[in-house]
Backbone as JSON, one array per atom type, in Angstrom:
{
  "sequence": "XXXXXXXXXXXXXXXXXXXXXXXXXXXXXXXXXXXXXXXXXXXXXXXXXXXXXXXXXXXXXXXXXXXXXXXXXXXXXXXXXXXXXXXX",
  "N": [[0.86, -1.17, 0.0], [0.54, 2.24, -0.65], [1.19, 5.92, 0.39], [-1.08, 8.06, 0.36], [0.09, 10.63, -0.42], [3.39, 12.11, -0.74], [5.58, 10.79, 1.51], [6.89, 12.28, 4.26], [10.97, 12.95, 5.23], [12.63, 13.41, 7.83], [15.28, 12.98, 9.93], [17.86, 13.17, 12.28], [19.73, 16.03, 12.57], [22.18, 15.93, 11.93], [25.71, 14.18, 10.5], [25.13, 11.81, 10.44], [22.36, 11.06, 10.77], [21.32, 12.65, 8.21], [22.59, 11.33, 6.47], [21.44, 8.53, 6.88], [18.33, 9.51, 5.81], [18.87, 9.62, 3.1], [19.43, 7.42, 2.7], [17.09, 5.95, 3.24], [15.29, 7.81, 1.57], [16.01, 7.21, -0.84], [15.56, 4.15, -0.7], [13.28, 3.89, -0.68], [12.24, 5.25, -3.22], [13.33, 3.01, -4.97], [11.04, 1.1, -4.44], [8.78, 2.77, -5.24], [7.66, 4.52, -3.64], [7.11, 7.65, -3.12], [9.39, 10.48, -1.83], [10.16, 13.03, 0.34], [12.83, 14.9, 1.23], [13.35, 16.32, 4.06], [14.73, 18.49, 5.7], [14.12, 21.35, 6.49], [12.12, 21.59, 8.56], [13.4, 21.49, 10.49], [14.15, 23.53, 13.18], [16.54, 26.34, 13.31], [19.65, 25.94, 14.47], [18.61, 23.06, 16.4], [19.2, 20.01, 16.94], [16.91, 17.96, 16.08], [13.79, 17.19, 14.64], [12.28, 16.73, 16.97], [13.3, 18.36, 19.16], [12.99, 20.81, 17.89], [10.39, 21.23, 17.96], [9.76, 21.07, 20.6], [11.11, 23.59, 21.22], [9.68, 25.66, 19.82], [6.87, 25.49, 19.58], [4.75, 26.42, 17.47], [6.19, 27.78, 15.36], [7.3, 25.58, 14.52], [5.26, 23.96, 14.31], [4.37, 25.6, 11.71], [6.45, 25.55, 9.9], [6.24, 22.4, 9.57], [3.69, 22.22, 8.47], [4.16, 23.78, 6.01], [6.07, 22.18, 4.81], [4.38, 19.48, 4.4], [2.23, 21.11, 2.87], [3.93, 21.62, 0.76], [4.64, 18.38, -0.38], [2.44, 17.66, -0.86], [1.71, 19.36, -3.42], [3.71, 18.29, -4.8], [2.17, 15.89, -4.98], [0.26, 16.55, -6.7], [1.72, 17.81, -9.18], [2.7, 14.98, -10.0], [0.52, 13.25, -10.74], [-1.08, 15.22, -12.39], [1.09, 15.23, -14.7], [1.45, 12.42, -15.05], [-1.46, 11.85, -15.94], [-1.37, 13.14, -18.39], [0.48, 11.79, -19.68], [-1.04, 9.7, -19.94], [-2.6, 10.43, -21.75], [-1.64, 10.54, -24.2]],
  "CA": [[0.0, 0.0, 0.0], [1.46, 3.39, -0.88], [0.89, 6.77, 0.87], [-1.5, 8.83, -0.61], [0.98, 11.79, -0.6], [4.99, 11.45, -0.69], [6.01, 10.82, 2.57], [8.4, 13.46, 4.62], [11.67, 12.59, 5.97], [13.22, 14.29, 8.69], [15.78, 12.58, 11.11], [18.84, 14.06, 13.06], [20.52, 17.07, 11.84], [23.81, 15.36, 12.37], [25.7, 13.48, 9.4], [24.25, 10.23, 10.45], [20.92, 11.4, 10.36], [21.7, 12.94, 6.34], [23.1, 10.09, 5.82], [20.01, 7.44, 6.95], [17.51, 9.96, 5.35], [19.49, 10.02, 1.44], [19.08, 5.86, 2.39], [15.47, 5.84, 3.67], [14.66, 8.31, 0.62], [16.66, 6.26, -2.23], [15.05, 2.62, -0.8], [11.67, 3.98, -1.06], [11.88, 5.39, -4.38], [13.19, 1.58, -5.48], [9.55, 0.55, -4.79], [7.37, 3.13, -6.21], [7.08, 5.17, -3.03], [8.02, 9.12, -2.95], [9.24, 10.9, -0.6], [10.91, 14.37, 0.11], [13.51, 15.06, 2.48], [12.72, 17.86, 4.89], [15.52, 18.93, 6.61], [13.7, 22.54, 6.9], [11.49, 21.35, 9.75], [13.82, 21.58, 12.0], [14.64, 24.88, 13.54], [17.75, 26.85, 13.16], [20.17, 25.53, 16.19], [17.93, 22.23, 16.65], [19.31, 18.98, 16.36], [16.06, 16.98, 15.4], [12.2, 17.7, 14.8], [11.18, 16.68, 18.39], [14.19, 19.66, 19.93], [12.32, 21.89, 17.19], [8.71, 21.08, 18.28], [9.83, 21.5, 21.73], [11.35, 24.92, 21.29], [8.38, 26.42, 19.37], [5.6, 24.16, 19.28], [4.37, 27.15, 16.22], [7.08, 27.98, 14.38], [7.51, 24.09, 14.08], [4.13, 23.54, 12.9], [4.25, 26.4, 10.31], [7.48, 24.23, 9.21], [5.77, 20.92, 8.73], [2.67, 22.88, 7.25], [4.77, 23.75, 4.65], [6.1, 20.51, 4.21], [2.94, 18.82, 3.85], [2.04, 21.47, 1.73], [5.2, 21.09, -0.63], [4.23, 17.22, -0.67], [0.81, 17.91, -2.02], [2.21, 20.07, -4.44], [4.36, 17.43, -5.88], [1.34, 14.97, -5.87], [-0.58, 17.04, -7.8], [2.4, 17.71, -10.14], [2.64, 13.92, -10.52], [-0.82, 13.39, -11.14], [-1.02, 15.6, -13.82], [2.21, 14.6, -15.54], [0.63, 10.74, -15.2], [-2.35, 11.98, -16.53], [-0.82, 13.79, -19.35], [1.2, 10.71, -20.49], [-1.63, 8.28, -20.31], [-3.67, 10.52, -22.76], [-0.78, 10.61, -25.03]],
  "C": [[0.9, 1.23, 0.0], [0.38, 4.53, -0.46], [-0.06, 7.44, -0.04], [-0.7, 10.3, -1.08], [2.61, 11.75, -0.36], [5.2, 11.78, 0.97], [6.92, 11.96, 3.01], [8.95, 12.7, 5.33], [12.24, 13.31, 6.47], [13.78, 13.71, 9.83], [16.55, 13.54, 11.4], [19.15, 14.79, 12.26], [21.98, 16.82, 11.97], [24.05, 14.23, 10.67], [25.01, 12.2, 9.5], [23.08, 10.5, 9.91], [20.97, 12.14, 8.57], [21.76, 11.97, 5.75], [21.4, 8.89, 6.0], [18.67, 8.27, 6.17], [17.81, 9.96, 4.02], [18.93, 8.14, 1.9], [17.78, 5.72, 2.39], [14.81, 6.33, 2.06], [15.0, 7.3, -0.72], [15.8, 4.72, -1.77], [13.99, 2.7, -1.35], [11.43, 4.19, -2.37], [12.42, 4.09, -5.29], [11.41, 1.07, -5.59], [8.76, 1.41, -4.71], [6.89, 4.37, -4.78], [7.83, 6.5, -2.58], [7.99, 9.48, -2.01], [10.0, 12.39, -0.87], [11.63, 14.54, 1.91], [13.11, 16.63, 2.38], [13.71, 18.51, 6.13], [14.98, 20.63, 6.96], [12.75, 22.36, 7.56], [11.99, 21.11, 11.13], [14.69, 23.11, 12.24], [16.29, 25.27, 13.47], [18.35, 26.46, 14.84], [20.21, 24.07, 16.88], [18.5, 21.34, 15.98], [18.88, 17.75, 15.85], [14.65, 17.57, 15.26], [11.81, 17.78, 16.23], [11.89, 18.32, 19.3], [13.54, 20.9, 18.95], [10.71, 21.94, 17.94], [8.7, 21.45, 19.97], [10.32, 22.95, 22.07], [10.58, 25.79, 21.11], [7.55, 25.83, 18.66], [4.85, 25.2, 17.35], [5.44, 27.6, 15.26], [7.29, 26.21, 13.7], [5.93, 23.47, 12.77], [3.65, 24.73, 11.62], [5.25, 25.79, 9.38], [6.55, 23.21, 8.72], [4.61, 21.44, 7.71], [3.22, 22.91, 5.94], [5.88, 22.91, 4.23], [5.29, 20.0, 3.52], [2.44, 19.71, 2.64], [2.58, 21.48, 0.02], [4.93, 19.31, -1.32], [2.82, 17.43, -1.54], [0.44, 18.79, -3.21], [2.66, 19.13, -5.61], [3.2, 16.3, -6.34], [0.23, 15.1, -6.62], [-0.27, 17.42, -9.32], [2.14, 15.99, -11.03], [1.97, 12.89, -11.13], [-1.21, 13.66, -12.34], [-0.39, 15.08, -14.47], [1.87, 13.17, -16.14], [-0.7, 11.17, -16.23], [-2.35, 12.24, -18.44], [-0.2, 12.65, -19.99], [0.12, 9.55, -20.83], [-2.58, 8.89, -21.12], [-3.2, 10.69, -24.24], [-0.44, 9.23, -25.68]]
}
């Protein structure tokens, strides 16, 4: 079963965490499921989402907002584009 909207990824702000989020993102798009890394959900300073969400519970969720919103952007891009090829 696949998301209805590309998933967001957002672990540590540390190379590990870069690093497991480029893997997480690259496995998924092997089987068919998008995603978008989101390293701009975490606050300037903040070394993960939860130390962001805990600093400013609103500035955080105006972040993911526009995440989610950027995701539903692309699956409306991809949508179309699909659409567009299968009438071609």
């Amino acid at each position: 079963i696949h998301p209805l909207y590309p998933l967001v990824i957002s672990l540590d702000n540390d190379m590990a965490g870069r690093y497991s989020t480029n893997l997480i993102y690259n496995e998924l798009r092997k089987v068919g499921v998008y995603s978008i890394s989101s390293p701009s959900i975490i606050l300037e300073g903040c070394k993960d989402p939860n130390e962001s969400l805990c600093r400013d519970r609103n500035a955080f969720a105006r972040l993911v907002s526009n995440a989610v919103n950027h995701a539903k952007d692309l699956q409306a891009g991809f949508y179309a584009s699909r659409s567009a090829q299968e009438v071609l």
